[in-house]
XYZ file of C-alpha atoms in Angstrom:
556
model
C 10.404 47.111 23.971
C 14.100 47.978 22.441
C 14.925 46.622 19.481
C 17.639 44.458 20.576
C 13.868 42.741 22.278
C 12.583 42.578 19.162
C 14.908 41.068 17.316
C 15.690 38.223 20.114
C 11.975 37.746 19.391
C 12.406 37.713 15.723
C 15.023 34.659 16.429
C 12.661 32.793 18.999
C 10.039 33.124 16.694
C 12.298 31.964 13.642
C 13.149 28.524 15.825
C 9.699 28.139 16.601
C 8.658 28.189 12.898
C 11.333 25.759 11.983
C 10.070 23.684 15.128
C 6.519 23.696 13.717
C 7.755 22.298 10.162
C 9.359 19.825 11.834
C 6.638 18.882 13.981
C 4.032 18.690 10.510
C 6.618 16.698 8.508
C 6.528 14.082 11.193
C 3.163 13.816 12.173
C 2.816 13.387 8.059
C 5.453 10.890 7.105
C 6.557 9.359 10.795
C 9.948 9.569 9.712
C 12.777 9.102 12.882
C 15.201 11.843 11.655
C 12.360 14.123 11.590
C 11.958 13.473 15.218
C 15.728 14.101 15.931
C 15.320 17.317 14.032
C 13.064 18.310 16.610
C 14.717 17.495 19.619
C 17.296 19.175 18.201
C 15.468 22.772 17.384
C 13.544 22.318 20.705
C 16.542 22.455 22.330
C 17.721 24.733 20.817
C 14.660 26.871 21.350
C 14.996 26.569 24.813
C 18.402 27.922 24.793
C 17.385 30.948 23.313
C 14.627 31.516 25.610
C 16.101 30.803 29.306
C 19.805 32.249 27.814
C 19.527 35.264 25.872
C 15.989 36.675 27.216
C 16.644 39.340 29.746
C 14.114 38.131 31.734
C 16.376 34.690 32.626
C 19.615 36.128 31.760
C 22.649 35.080 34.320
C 26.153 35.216 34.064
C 27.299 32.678 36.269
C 29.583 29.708 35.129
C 26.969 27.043 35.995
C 24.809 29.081 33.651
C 27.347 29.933 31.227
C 28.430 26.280 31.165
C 24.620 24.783 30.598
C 24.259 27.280 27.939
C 27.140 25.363 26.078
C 25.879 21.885 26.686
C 22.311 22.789 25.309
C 24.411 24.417 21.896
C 26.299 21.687 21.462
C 23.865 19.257 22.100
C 21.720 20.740 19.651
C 24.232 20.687 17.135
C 24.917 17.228 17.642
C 21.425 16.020 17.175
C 21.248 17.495 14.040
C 23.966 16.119 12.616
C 22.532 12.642 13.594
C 19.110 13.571 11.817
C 20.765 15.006 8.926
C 22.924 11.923 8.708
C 19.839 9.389 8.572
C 18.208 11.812 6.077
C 20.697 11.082 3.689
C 20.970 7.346 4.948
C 24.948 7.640 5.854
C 26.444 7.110 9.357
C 27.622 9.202 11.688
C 31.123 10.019 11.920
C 33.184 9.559 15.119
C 34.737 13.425 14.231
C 32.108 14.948 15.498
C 31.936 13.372 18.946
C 35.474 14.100 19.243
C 34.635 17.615 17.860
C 31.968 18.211 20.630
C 34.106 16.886 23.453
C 37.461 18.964 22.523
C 35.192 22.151 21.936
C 33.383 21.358 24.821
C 36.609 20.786 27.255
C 38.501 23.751 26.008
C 35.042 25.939 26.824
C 34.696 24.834 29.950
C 38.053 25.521 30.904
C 38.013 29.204 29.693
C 34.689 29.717 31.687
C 36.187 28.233 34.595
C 39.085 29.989 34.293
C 37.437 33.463 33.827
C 38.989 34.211 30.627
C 37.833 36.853 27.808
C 34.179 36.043 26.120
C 36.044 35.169 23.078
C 37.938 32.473 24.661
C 34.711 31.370 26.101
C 32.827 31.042 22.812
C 35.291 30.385 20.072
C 35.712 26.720 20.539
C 31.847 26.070 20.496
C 31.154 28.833 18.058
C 33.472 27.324 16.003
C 32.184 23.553 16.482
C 28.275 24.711 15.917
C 29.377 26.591 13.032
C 31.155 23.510 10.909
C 27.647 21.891 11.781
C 25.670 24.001 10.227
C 27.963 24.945 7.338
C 28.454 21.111 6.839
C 24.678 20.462 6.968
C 24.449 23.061 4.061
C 26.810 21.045 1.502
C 24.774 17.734 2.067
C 21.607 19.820 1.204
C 23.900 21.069 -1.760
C 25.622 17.677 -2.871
C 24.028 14.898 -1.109
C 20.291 15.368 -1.664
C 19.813 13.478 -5.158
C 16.434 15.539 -5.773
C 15.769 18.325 -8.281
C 14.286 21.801 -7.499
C 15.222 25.166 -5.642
C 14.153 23.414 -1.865
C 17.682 22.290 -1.606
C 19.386 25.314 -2.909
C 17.306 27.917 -0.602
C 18.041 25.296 3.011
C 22.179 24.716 2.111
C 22.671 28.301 1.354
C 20.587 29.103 4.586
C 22.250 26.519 6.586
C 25.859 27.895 5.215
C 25.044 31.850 5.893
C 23.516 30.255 9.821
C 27.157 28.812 10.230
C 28.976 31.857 9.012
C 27.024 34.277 10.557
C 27.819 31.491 14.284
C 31.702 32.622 13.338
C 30.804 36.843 13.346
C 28.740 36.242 16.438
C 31.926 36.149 18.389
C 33.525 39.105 17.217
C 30.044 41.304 16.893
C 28.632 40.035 19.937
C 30.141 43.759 22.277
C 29.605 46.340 19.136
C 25.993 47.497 20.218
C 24.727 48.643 16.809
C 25.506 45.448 15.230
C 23.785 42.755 17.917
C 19.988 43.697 16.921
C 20.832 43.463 13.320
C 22.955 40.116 13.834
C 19.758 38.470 15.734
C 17.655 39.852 12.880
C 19.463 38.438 10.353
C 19.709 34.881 12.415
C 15.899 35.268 12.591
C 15.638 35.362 8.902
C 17.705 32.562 7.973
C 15.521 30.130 10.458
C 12.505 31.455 8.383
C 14.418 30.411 5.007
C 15.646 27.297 7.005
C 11.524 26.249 7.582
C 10.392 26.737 4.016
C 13.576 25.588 2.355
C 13.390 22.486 4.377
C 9.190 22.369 3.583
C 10.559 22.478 -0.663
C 13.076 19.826 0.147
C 10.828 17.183 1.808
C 7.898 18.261 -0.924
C 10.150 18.034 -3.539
C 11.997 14.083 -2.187
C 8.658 12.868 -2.203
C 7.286 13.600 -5.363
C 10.616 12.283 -6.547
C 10.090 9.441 -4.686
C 6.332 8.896 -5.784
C 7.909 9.375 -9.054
C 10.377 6.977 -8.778
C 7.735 4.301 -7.336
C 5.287 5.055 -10.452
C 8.242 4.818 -13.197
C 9.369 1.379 -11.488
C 5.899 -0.010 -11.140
C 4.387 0.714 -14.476
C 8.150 -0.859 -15.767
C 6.885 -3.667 -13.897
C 3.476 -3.718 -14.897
C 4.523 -3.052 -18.939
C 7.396 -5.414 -18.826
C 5.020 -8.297 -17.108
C 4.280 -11.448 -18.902
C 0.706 -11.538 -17.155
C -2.297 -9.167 -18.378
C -2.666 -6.047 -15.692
C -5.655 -3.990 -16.475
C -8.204 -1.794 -14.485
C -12.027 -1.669 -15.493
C -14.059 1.187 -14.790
C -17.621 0.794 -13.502
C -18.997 3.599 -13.267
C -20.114 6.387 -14.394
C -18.811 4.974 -17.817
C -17.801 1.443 -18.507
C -14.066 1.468 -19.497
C -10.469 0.372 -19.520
C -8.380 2.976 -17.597
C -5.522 0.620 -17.476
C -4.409 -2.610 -19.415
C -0.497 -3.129 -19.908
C 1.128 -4.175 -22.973
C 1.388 -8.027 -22.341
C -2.434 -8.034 -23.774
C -0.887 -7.754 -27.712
C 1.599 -10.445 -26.915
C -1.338 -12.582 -25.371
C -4.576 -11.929 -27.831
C -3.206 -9.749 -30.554
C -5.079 -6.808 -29.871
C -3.689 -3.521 -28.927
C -4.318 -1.921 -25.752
C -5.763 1.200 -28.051
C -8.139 -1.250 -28.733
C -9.774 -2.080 -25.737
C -9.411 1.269 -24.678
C -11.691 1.969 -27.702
C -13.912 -0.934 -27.534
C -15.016 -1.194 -24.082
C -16.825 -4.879 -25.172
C -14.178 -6.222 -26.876
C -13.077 -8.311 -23.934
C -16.801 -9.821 -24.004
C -16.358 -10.332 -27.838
C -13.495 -12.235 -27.393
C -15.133 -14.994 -24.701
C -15.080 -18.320 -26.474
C -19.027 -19.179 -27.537
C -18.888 -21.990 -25.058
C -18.034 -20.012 -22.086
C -20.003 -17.182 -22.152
C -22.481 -18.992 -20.024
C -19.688 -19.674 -17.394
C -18.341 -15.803 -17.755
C -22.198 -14.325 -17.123
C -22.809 -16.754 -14.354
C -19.345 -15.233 -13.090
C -20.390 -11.900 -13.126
C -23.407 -12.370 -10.881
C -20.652 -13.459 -8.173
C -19.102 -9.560 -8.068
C -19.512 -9.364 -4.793
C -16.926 -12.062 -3.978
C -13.415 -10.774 -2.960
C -10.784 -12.172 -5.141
C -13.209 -13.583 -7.591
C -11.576 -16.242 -10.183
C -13.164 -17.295 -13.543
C -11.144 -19.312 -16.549
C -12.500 -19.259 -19.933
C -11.089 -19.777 -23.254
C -10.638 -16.849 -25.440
C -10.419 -16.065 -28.981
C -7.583 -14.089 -30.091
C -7.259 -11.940 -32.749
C -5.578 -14.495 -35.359
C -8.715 -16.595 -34.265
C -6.413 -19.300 -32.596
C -8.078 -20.375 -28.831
C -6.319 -19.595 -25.112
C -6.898 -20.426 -21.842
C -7.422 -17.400 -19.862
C -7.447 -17.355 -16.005
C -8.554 -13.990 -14.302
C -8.745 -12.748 -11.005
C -10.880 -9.974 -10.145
C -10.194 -7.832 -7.123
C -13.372 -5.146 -6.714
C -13.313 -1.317 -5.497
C -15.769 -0.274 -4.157
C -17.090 3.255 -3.772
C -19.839 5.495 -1.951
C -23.044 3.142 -0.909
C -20.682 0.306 -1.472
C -21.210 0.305 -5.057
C -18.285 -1.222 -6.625
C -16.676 1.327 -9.095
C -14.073 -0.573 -10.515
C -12.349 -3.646 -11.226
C -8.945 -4.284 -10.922
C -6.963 -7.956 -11.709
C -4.772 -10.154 -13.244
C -5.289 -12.374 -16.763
C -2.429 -15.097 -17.168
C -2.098 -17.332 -19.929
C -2.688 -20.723 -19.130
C -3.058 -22.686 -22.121
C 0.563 -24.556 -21.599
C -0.704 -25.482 -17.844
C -4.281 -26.707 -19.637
C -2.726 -28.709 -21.626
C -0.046 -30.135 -19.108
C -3.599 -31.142 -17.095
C -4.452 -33.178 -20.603
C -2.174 -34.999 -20.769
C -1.946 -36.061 -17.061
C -5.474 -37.102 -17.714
C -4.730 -38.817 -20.912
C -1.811 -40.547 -19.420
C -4.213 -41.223 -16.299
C -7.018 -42.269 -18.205
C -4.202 -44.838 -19.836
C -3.246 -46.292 -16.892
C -6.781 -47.013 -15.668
C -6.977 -48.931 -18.876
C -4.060 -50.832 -18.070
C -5.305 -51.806 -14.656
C -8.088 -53.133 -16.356
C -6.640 -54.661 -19.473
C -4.609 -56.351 -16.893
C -7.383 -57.486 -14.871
C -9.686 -59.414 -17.586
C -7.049 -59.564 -20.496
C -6.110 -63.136 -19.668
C -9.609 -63.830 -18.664
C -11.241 -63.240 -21.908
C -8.581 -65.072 -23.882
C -8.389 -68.334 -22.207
C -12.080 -69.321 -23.432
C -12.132 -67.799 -26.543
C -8.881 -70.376 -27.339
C -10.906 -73.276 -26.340
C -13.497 -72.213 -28.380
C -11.624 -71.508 -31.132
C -10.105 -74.814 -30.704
C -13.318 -76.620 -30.545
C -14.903 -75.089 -33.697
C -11.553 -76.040 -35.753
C -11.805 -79.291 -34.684
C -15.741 -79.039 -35.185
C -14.966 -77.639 -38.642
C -13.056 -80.640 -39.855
C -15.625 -83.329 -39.632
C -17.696 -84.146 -42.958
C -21.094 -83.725 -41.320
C -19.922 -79.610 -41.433
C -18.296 -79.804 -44.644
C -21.271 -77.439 -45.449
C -20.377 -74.832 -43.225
C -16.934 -74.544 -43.534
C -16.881 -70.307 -44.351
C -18.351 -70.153 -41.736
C -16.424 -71.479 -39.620
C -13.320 -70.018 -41.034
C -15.283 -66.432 -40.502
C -15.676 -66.916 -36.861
C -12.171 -68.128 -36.472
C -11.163 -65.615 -38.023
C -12.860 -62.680 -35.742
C -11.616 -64.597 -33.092
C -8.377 -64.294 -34.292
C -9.245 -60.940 -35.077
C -10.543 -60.407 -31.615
C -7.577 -61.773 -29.818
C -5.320 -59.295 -31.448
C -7.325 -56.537 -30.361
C -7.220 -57.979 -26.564
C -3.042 -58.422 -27.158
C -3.269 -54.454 -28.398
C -4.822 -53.371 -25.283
C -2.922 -55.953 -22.947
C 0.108 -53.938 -24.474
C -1.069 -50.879 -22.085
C -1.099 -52.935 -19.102
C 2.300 -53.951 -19.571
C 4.900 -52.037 -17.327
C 7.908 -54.200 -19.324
C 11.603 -53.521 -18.212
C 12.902 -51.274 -20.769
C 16.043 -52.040 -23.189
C 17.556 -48.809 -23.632
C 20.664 -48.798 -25.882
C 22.293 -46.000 -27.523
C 20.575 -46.038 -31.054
C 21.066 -43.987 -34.762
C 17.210 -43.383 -35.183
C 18.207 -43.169 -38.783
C 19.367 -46.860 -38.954
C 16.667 -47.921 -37.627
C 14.219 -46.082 -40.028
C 16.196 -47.694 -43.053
C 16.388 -50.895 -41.690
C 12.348 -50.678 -41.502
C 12.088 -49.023 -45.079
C 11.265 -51.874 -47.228
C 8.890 -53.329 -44.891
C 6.922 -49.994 -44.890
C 7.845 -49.264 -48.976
C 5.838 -52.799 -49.319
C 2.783 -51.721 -47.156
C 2.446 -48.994 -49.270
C 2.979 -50.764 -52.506
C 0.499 -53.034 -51.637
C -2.118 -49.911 -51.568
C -0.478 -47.724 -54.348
C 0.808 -45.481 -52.213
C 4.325 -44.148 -52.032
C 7.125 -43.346 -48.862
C 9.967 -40.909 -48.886
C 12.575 -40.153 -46.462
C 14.097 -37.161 -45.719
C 17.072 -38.227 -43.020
C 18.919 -35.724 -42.131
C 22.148 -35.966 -39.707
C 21.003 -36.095 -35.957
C 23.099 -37.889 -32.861
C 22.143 -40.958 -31.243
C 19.426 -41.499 -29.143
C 19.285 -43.754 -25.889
C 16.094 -45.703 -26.879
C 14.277 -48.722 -26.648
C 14.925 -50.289 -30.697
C 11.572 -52.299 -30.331
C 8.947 -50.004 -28.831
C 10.651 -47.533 -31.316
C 9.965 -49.437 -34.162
C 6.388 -50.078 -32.585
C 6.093 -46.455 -32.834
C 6.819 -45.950 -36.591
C 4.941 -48.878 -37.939
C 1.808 -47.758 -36.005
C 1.953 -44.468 -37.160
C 3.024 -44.823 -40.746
C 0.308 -47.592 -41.221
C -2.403 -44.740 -39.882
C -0.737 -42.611 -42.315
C -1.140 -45.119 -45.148
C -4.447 -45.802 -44.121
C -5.653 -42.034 -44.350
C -4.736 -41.021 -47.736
C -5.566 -42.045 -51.450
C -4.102 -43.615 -53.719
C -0.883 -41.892 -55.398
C -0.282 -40.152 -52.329
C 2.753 -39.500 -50.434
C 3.977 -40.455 -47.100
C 7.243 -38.448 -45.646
C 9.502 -39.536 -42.967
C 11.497 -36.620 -41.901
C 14.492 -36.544 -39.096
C 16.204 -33.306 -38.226
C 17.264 -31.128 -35.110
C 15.838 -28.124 -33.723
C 16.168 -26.664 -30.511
C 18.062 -28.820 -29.230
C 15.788 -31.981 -30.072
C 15.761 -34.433 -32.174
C 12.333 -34.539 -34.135
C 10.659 -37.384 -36.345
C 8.417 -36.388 -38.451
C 5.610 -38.722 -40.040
C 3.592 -36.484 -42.760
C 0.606 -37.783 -44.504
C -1.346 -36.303 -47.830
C -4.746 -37.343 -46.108
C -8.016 -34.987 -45.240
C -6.997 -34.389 -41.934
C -7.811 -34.653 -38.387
C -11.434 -33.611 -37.536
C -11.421 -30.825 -34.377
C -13.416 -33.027 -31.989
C -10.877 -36.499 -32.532
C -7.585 -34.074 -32.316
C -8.870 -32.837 -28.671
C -8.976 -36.612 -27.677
C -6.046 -37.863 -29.652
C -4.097 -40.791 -27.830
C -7.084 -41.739 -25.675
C -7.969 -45.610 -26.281
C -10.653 -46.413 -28.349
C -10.491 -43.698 -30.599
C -10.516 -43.579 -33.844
C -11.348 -42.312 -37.315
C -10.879 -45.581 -39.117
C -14.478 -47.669 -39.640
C -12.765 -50.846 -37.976
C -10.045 -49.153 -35.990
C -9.429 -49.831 -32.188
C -8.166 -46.447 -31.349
C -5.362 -48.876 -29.708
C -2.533 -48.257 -31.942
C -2.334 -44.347 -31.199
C -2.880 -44.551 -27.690
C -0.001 -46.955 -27.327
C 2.295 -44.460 -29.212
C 1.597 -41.779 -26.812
C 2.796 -44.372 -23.912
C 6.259 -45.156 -25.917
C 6.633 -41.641 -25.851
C 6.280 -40.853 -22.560
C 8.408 -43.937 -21.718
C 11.249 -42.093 -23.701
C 10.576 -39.047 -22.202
C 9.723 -37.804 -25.905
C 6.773 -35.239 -26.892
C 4.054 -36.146 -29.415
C 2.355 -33.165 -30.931
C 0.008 -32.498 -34.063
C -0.358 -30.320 -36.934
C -3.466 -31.013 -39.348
C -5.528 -29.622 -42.466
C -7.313 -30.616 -45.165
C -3.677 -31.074 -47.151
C -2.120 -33.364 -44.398
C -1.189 -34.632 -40.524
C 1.760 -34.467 -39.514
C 3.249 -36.292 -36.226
C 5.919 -34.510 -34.241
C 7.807 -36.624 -32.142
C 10.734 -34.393 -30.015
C 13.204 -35.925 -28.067
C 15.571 -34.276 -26.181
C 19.054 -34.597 -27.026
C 22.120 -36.034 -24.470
C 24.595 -33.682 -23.952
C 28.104 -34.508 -25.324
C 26.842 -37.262 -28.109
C 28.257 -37.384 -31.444
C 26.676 -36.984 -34.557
């Protein structure tokens, strides 16, 4: 074999490598420019073989002029494969290239001219194709390492070296050296373009890891991971869980039971009884939770299991979302539910109960008044008076029945507090107790005057009714985020735990011969007016928050 042989071998072989990358990249990552990077090479392979091989060598312009199709479309191909690599499209210049090089080839083969007259225009067309692909390895490729470097200078030197292949094709020394030197560059071509496709995707893995765990540390939800085996463990649990429970992720990481530790004392029963279920996908358990300030959650988590050999499950993955806004949302629906059915049935025996208890109120005044009971009279002014006494309780809980047209009007809140002052500064002279007011300058409101006033009076009178004597009542009015808040502060013991979680429900009560009426018909004003009622208690005080929202463009 001469060594012109071997070093048209050296080329096949070169293309054939470069084939074979291709051919592993795509079976690997499926990717369609991949694919078009092999039809290119294989045609390009086949050129070489049937063309320059002695064995199939041929001269004649039908051969002459299928050797130029297969080169240029070779080229072409891999200009549209290097073109989706880098996700542009292709350019029209190219056809245009490929049908002007191809026209003025033709026409020197058919025309018998000189080889170089023959080859330059497709020489020259292959050539800014692979000199072109080697800048968008260079410039285009937005990856780091030497894989890009080692293909664009290949791809650069392949082009050049397509330019000296006309003019070196007749000097005999030079031809196995040229072929030898094409055959390397292929070789660089193969692992240059194994670096560059190694290299995009760890970039790209990279990428996806950096933007996920910015997802996963940036989320408002708890992320974590638990290990199973073969030690128990966090692996995983993003930052949210400080924001959540107060405890740093460190800290679970170090304490592998803390998350037990935390589990409200009431609902470890429901979280063991959820941990026999670990062989249900998607597995779901709320609990409360005790944080590290002590204050109570709402926790919902949902478990999603891996499993491992022998279908052991090795870990747990899921998701732990605050709830305790949506829990109490649910509350109050109930509470304001719970109202409603008393309504319905304040409605439905209200008038019922009344009408008999006037006739016999009426008929133990009248009763009362004759001599032969002159005896008795207490006594009969002691059951008139629970009837009376009775009879405003019914008209208390009739008032939650009754769906009354509203009187909106646009109202100072303030007025109305002062105008009330010195019938609440009496109540509380009457016990030796004392009222302030702290008004400060807040817009007007669009509310119902009377249910208003309703509201105050029942809620200052449980105030009164809660603290000492000498002690202080406070009726605040102010604005803050973008409410306007009244504030009724008392200097009493307190709300105990067990009446706060039921607060505005009828019937309850902390008062020896309270109703639990009065409250629960505050927390219906307020949800007429669209207002908010919330609580803060100790052993110093309760105060009563009520927030309205304020009407855009009102003056002060």
């Amino acid at each position: 074999m001469t060594l012109i042989d071997t070093s048209l071998l050296a080329t096949i072989s070169g293309t054939i490598a470069v084939l074979l990358v291709y051919i592993y990249l795509y079976v690997q990552y499926k990717e369609p420019f991949i694919g078009l990077w092999i039809l290119s090479w294989l045609i390009h392979l086949i050129r070489s073989i049937f063309f320059k091989m002695p064995i199939f060598g041929g001269a004649g312009v039908e051969f002459q002029i299928s050797f130029q199709i297969l080169s240029v479309l070779s080229s072409l191909l891999l200009v549209w494969g290097t073109n989706k690599f880098i996700n542009k499209r292709v350019s029209r210049l190219w056809l245009y290239g490929a049908i002007i090089s191809s026209g003025l080839s033709y026409f020197a083969i058919g025309s018998h001219q000189d080889f170089f007259y023959k080859a330059m225009p497709s020489c020259t067309f292959i050539s800014s194709i692979y000199i072109w692909t080697g800048i968008v390895f260079f410039y285009y490729l937005n990856i780091t390492g030497v894989g890009k470097y080692i293909t664009g200078a290949a791809f650069i030197l392949l082009g050049a070296h397509t330019i000296d292949y006309i003019f070196m094709e007749n000097v005999v020394w030079f031809a196995p050296w040229g072929y030898l030197f094409d055959a390397i560059l292929r070789f660089i071509i193969a692992v240059g373009t194994l670096l560059v496709y190694f290299e995009k995707t760890r970039e790209d893995l990279t990428n996806k890891e950096k933007y996920y765990r910015l997802f996963t540390e940036n989320a408002v939800d708890i992320i974590f991971r638990y290990r199973i085996v073969p030690e128990q463990g966090f692996e995983y649990i993003s930052p949210a869980v400080t924001e959540i429970t107060g405890y740093t992720a460190e800290e679970f990481y170090n304490d592998p039971e803390l998350i037990l530790k935390m589990i409200h004392p009431k609902d470890v029963a429901l979280y063991e009884d959820a941990k026999k279920n670990l062989h249900v996908a998607n597995s779901m358990v709320t609990t409360r939770v005790l944080c590290k300030n002590l204050s109570e959650i709402w926790v919902e988590q949902k478990f999603n299991f891996i499993y491992g050999e022998n279908n052991q499950i090795v870990a747990i993955e899921g998701i732990a979302r605050d709830i305790t806004t949506r829990k109490m949302l649910e509350q109050d629906v109930a509470r304001l539910d719970r109202l409603n059915t008393v309504g319905q049935m304040a409605a439905s025996v209200a008038h019922e109960i009344r009408n008999p208890m006037t006739t016999v109120r009426g008929y133990l005044q009248l009763i009362g008044n004759k001599k032969e009971f002159a005896l008795y009279k207490e006594q009969f002014v002691l059951v008139m008076d629970e009837l009376d006494r009775t009879n405003s309780i019914i008209s208390e809980y009739l008032s939650l029945s009754q769906n009354r047209v509203m009187d909106f009007k646009l109202c100072q809140l303030n007025e109305i507090i002062e105008s009330m002052y010195p019938l609440l500064q009496a109540d509380s002279n009457a016990c030796n107790k004392y009222i302030k007011l702290e008004l400060q300058r807040i817009p007007k409101l669009y509310i119902d005057e009377k249910e208003i006033r309703q509201l105050i009076l029942n809620l200052v009178r449980n105030g009164l009714e809660s603290m000492k004597e000498g002690k202080s009542l406070t009726i605040r009015t102010y604005l803050e985020n973008e409410e306007t808040i009244l504030a009724i502060r008392d200097e009493g013991g307190g709300i105990a735990a067990h009446i706060l979680d039921n607060l505005g429900k009828p019937f309850v009560t902390t008062k020896a011969d309270g109703t639990g009426i009065g409250l629960a018909i505050c927390y219906r004003i307020a949800n007429r007016h669209k207002a908010k009622i919330t609580v803060e208690t100790s052993t110093q005080g309760t105060t009563f928050f009520i927030c309205f929202k304020l009407l855009q463009g009102l003056a002060m």
